[in-house]
mmCIF file of N, CA and C in Angstrom:
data_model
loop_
_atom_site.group_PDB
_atom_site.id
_atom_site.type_symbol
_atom_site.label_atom_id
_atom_site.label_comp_id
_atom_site.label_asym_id
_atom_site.label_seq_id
_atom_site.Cartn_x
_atom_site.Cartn_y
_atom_site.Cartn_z
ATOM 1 N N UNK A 33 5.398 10.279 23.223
ATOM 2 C CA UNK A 33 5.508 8.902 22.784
ATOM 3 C C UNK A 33 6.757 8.301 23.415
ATOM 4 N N UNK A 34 6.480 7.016 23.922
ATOM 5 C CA UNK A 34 7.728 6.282 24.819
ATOM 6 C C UNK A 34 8.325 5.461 23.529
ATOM 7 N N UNK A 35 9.534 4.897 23.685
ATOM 8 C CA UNK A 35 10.573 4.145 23.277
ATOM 9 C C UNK A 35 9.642 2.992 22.756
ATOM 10 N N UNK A 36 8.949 2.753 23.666
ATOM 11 C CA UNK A 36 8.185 1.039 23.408
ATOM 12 C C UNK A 36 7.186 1.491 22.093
ATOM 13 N N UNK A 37 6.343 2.833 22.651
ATOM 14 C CA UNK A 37 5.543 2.848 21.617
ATOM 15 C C UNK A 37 6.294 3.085 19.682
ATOM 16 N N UNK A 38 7.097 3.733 19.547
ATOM 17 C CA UNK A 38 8.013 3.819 18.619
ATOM 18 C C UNK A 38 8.509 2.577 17.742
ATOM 19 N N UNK A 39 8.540 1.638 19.015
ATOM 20 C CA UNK A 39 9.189 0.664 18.569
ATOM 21 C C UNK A 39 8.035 -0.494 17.831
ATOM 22 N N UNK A 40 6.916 -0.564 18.416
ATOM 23 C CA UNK A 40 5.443 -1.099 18.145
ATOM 24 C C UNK A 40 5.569 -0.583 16.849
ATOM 25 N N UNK A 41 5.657 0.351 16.448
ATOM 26 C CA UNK A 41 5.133 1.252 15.051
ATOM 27 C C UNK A 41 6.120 0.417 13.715
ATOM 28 N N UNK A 42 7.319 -0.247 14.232
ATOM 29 C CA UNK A 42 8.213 -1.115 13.291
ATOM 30 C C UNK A 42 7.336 -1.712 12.238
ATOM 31 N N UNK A 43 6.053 -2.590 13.065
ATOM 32 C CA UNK A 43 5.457 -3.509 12.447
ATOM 33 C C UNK A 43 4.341 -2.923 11.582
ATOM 34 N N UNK A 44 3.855 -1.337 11.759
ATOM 35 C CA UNK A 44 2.876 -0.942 11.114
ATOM 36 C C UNK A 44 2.708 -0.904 9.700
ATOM 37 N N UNK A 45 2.336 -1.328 9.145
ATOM 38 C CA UNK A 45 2.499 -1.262 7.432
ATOM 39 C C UNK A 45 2.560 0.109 7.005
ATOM 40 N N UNK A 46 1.334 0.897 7.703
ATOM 41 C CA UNK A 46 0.554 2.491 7.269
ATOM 42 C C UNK A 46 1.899 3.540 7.973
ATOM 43 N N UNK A 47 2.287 3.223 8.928
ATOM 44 C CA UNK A 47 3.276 4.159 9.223
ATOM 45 C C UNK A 47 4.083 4.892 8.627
ATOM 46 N N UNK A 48 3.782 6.119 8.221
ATOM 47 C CA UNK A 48 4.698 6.606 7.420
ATOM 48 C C UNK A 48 6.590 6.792 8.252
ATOM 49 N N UNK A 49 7.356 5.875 7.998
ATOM 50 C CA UNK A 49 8.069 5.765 8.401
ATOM 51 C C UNK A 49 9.813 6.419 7.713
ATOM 52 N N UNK A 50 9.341 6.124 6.204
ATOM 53 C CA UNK A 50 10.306 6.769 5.051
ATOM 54 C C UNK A 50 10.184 8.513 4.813
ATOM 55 N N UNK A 51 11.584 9.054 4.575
ATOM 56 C CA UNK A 51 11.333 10.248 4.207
ATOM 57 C C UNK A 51 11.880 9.901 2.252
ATOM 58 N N UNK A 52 11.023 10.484 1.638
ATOM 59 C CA UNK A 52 11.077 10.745 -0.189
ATOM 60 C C UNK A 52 12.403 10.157 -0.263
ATOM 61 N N UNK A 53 13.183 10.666 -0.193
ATOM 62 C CA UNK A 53 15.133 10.390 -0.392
ATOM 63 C C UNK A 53 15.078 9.184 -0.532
ATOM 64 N N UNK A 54 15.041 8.400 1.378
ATOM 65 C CA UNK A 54 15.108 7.000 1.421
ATOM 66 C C UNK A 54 14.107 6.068 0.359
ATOM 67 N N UNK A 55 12.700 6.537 0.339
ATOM 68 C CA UNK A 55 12.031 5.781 -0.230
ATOM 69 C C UNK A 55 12.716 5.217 -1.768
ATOM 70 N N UNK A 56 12.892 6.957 -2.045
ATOM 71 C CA UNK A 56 13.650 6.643 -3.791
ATOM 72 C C UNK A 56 14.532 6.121 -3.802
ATOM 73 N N UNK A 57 15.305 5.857 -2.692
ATOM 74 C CA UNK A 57 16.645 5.032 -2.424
ATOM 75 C C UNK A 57 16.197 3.591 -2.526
ATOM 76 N N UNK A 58 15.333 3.410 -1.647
ATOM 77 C CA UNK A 58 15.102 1.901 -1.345
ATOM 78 C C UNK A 58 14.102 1.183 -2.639
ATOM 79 N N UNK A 59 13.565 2.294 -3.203
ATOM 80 C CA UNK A 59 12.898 1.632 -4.645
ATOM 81 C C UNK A 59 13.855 1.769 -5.839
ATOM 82 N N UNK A 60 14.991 2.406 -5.573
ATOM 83 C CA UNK A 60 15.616 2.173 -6.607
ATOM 84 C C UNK A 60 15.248 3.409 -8.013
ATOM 85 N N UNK A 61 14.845 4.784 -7.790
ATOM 86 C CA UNK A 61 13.529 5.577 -8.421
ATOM 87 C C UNK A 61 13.793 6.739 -7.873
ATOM 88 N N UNK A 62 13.608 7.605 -8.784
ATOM 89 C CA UNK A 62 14.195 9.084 -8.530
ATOM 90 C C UNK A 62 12.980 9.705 -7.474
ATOM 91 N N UNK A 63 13.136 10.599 -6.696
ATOM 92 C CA UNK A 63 11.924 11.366 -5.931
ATOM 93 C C UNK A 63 10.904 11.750 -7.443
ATOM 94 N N UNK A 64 11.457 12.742 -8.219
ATOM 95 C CA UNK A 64 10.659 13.011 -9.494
ATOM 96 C C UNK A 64 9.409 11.537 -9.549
ATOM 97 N N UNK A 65 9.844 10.490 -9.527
ATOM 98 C CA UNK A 65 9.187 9.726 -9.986
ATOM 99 C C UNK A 65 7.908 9.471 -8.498
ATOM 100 N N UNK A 66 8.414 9.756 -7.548
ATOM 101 C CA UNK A 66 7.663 9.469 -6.202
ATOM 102 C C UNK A 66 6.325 10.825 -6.274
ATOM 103 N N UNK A 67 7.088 11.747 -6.819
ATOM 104 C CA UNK A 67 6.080 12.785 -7.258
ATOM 105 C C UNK A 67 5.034 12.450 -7.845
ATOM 106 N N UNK A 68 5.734 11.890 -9.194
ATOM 107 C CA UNK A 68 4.607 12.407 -10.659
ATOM 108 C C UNK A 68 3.071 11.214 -9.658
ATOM 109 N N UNK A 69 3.641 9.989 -9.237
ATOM 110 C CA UNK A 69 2.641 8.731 -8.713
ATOM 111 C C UNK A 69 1.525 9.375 -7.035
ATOM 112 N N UNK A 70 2.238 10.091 -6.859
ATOM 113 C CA UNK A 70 1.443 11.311 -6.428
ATOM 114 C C UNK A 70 0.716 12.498 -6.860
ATOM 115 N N UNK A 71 1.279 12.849 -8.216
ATOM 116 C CA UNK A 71 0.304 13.484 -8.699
ATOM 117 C C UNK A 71 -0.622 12.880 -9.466
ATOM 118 N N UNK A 72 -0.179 11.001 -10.144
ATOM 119 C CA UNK A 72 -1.381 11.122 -10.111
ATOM 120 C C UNK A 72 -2.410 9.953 -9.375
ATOM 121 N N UNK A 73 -2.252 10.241 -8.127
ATOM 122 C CA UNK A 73 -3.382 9.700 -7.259
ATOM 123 C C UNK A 73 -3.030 8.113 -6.484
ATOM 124 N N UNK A 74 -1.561 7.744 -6.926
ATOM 125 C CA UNK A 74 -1.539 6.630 -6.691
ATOM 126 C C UNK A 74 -1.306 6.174 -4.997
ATOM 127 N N UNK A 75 -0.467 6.952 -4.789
ATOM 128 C CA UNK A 75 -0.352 7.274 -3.268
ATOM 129 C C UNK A 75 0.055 8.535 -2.606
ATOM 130 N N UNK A 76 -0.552 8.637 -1.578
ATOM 131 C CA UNK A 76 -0.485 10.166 -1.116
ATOM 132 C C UNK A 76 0.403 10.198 0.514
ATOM 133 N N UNK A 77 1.465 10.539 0.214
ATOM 134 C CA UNK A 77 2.330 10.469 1.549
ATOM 135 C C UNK A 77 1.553 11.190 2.659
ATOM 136 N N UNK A 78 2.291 10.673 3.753
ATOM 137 C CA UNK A 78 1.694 11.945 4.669
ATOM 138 C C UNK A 78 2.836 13.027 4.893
ATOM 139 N N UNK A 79 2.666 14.112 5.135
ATOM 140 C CA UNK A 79 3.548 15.339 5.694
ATOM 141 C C UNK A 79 4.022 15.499 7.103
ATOM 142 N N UNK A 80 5.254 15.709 7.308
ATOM 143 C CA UNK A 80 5.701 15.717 8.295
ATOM 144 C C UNK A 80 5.815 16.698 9.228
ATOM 145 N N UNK A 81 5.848 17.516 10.294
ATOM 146 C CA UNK A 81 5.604 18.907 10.822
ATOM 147 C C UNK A 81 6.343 19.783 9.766
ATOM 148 N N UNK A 82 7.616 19.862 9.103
ATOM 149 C CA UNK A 82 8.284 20.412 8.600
ATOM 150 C C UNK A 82 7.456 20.448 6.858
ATOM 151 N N UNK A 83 6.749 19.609 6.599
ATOM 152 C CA UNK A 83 6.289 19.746 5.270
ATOM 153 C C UNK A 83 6.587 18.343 4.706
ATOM 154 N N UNK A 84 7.548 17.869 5.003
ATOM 155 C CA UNK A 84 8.323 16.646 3.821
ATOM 156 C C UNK A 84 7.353 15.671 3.721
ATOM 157 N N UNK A 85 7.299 15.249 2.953
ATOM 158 C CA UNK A 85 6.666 13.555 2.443
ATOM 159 C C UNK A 85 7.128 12.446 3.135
ATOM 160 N N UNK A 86 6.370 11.594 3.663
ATOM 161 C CA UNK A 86 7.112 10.426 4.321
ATOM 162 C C UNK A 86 5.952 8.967 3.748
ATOM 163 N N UNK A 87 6.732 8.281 3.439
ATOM 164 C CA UNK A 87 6.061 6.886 3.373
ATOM 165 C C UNK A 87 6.005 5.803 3.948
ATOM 166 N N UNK A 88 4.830 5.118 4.045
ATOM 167 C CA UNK A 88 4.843 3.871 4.368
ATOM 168 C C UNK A 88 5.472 2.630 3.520
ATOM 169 N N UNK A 89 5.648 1.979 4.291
ATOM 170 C CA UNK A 89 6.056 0.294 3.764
ATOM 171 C C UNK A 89 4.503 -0.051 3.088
ATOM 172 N N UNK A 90 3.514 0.181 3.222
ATOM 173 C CA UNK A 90 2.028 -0.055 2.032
ATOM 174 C C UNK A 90 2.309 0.814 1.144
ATOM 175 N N UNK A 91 3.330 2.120 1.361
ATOM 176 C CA UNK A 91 2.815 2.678 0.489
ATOM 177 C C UNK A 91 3.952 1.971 -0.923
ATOM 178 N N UNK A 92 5.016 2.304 -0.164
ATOM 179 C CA UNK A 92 5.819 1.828 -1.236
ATOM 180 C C UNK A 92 6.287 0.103 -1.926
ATOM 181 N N UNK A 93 5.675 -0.564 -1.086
ATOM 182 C CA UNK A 93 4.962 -1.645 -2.068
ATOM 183 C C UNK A 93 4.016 -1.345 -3.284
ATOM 184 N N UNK A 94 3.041 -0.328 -3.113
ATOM 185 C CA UNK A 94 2.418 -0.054 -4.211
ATOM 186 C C UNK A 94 3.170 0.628 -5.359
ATOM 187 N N UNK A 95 4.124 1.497 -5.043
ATOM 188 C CA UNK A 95 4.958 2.085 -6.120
ATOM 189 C C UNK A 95 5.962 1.422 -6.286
ATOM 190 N N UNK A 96 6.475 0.416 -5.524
ATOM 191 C CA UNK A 96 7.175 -0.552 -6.653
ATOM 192 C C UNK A 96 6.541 -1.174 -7.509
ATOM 193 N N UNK A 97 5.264 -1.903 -7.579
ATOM 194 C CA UNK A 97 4.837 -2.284 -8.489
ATOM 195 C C UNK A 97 4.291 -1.397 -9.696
ATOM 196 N N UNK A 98 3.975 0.151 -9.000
ATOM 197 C CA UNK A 98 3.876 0.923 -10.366
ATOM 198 C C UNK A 98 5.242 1.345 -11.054
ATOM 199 N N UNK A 99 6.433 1.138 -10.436
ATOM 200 C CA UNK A 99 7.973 1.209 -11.232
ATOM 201 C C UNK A 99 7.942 0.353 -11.733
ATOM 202 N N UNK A 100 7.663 -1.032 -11.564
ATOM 203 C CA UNK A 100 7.324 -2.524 -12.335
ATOM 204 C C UNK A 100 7.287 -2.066 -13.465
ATOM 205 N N UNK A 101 5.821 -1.605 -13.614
ATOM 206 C CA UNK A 101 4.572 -1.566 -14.599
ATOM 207 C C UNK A 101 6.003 -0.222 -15.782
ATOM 208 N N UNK A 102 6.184 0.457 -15.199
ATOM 209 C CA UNK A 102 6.258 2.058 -15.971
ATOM 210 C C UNK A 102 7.955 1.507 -16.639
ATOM 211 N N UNK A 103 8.829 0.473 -16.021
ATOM 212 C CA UNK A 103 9.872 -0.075 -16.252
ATOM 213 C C UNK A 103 9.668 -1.234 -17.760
ATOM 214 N N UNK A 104 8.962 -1.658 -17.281
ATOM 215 C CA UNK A 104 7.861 -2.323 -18.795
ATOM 216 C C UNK A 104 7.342 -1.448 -19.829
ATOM 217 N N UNK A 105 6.978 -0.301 -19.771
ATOM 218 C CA UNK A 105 6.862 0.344 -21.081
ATOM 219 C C UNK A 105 5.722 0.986 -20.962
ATOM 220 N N UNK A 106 4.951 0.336 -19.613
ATOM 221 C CA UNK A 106 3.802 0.894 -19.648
ATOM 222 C C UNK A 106 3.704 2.453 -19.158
ATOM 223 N N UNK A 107 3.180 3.561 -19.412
ATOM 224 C CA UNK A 107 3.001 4.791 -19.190
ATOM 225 C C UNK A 107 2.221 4.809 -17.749
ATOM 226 N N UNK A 108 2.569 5.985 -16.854
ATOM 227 C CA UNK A 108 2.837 6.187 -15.367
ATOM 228 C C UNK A 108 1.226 6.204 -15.065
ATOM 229 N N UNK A 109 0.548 6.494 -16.040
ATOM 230 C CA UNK A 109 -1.232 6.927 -15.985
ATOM 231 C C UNK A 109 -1.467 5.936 -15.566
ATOM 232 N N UNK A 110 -1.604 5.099 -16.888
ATOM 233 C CA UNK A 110 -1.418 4.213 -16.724
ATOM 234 C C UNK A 110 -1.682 2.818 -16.135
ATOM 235 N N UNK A 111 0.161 2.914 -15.950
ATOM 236 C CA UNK A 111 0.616 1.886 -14.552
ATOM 237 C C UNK A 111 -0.250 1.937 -13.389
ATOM 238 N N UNK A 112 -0.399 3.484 -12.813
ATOM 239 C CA UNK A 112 -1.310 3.685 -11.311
ATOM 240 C C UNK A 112 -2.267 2.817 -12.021
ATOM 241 N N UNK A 113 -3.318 3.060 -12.551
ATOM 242 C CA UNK A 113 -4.961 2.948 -12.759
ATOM 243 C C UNK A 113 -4.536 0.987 -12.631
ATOM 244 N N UNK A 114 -3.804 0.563 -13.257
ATOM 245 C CA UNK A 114 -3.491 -0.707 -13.142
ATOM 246 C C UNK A 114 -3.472 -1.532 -11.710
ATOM 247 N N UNK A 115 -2.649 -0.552 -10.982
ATOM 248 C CA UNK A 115 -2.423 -0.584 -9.763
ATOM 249 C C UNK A 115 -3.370 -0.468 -8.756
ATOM 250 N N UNK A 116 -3.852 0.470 -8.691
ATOM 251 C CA UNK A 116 -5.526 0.607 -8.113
ATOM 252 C C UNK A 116 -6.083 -0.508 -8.209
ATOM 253 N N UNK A 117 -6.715 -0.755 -9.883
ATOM 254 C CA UNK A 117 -7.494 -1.901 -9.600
ATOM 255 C C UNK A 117 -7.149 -3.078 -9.366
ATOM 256 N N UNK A 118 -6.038 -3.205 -9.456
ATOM 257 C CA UNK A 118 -5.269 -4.933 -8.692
ATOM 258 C C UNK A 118 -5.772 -4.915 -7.112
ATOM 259 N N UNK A 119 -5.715 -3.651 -6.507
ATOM 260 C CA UNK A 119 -5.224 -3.383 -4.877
ATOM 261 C C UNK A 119 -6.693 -3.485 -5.006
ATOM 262 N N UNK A 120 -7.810 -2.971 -5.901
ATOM 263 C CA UNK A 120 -8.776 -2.995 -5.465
ATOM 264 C C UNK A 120 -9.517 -4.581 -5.371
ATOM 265 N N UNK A 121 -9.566 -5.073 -6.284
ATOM 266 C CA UNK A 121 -9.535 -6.651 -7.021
ATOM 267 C C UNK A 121 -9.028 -7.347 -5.578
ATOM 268 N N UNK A 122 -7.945 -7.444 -5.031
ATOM 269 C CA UNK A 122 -6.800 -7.609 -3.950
ATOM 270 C C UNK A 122 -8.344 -8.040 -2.926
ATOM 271 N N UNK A 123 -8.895 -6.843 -2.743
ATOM 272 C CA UNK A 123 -9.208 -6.013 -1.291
ATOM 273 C C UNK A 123 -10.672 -6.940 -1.690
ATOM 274 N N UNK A 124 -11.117 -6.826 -2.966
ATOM 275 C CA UNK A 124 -12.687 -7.865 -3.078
ATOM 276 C C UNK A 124 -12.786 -9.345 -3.022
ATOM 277 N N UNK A 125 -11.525 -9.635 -2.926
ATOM 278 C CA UNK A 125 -11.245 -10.864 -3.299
ATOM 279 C C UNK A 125 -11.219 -11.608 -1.526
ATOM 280 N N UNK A 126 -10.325 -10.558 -0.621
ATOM 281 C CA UNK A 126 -10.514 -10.632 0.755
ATOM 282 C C UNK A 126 -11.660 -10.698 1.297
ATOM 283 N N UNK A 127 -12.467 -9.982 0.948
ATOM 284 C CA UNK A 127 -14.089 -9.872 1.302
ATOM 285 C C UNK A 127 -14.671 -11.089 1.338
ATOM 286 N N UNK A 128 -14.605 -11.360 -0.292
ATOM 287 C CA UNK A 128 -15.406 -12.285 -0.198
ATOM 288 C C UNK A 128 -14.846 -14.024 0.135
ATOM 289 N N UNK A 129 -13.863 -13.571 0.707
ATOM 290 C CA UNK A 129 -13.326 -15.068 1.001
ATOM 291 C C UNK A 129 -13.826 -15.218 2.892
ATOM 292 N N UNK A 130 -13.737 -13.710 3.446
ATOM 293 C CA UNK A 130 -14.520 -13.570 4.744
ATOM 294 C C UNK A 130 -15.873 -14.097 4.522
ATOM 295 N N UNK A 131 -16.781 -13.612 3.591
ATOM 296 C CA UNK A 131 -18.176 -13.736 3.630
ATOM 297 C C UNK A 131 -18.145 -15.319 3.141
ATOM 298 N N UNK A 132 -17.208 -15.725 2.373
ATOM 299 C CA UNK A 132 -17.579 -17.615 2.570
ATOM 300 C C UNK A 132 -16.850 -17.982 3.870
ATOM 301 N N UNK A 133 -16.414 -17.885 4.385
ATOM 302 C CA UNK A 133 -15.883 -18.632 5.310
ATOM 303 C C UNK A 133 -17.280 -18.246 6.696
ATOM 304 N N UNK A 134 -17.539 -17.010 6.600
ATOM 305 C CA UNK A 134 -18.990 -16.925 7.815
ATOM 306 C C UNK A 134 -19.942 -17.618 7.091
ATOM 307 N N UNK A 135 -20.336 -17.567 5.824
ATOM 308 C CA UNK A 135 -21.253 -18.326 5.453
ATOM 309 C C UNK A 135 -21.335 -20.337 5.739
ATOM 310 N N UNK A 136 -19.862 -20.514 5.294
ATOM 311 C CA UNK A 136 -19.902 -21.853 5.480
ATOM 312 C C UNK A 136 -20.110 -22.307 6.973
ATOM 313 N N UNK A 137 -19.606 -21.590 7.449
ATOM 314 C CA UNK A 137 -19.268 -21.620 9.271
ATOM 315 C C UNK A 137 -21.014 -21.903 9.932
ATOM 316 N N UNK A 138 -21.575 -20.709 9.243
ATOM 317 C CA UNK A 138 -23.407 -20.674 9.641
ATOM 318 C C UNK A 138 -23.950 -22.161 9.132
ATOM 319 N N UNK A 139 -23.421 -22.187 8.200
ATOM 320 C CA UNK A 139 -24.406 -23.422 7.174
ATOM 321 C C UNK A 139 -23.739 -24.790 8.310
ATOM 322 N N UNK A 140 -22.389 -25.160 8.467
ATOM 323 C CA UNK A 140 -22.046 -26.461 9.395
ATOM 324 C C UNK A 140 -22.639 -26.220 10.605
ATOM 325 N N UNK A 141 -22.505 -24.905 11.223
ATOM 326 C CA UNK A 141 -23.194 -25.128 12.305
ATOM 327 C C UNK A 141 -24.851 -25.178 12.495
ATOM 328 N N UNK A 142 -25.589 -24.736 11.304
ATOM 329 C CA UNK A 142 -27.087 -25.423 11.106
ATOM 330 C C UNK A 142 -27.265 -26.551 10.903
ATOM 331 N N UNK A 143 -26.204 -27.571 9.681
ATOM 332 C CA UNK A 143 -26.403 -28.457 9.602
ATOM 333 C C UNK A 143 -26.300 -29.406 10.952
ATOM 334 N N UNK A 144 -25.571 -28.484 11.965
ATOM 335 C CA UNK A 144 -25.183 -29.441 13.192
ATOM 336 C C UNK A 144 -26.085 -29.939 14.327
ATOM 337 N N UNK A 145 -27.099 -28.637 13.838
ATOM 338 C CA UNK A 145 -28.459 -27.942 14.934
ATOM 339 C C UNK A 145 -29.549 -29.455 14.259
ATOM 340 N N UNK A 146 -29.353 -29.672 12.885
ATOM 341 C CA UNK A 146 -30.151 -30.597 12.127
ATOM 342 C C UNK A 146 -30.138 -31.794 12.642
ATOM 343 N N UNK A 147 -29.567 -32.205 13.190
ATOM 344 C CA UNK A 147 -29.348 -33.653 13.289
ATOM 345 C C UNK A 147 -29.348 -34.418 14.493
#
């Protein structure tokens, strides 16, 4: 991998770019806590040749908002399952704003064929 390509990867959201330490640093959140949201299911780091956990900037947007949630009172189970379905909700909500916008797009350009 060259310098340039490395540097491209800045902008990747998915890049696991954080090692555990920093992440818990930069969320403010013990590793323990980067764990347990891994154990349960909320995000799954990737491993590094050596073994370590590393995160993305997607990922840890999502576990700040489950520190949000678990900082509020709400329990870590929880918080994830909360989290999920927002991201999921998030992700349907994208969809279907694609499928109106091709839909409307088809319908002006029939109405255009109409006339």
């Amino acid at each position: 991998m060259t310098a340039d390509d490395s540097y491209g990867r800045l902008d990747d959201d998915d890049y696991p770019a954080y090692t555990m330490g920093r992440a818990a640093e930069m969320l403010g959140t013990t590793q323990g806590f980067l764990r347990a949201i891994g154990e349960a299911r909320l995000i799954t780091p990737l491993r590094s040749a050596g073994g370590h956990r590393r995160y993305s900037r997607y990922q840890l947007r999502i576990a700040a908002r489950a520190r949000e949630l678990v900082d509020h009172g709400t329990p870590i189970e929880a918080a994830c399952r909360i989290v999920i379905l927002e991201d999921q909700l998030e992700e349907a909500q994208r969809i279907n704003a694609a499928y109106r916008r091709t839909a409307e797009s088809a319908n002006s350009t029939a109405a255009a064929g109409d006339g």
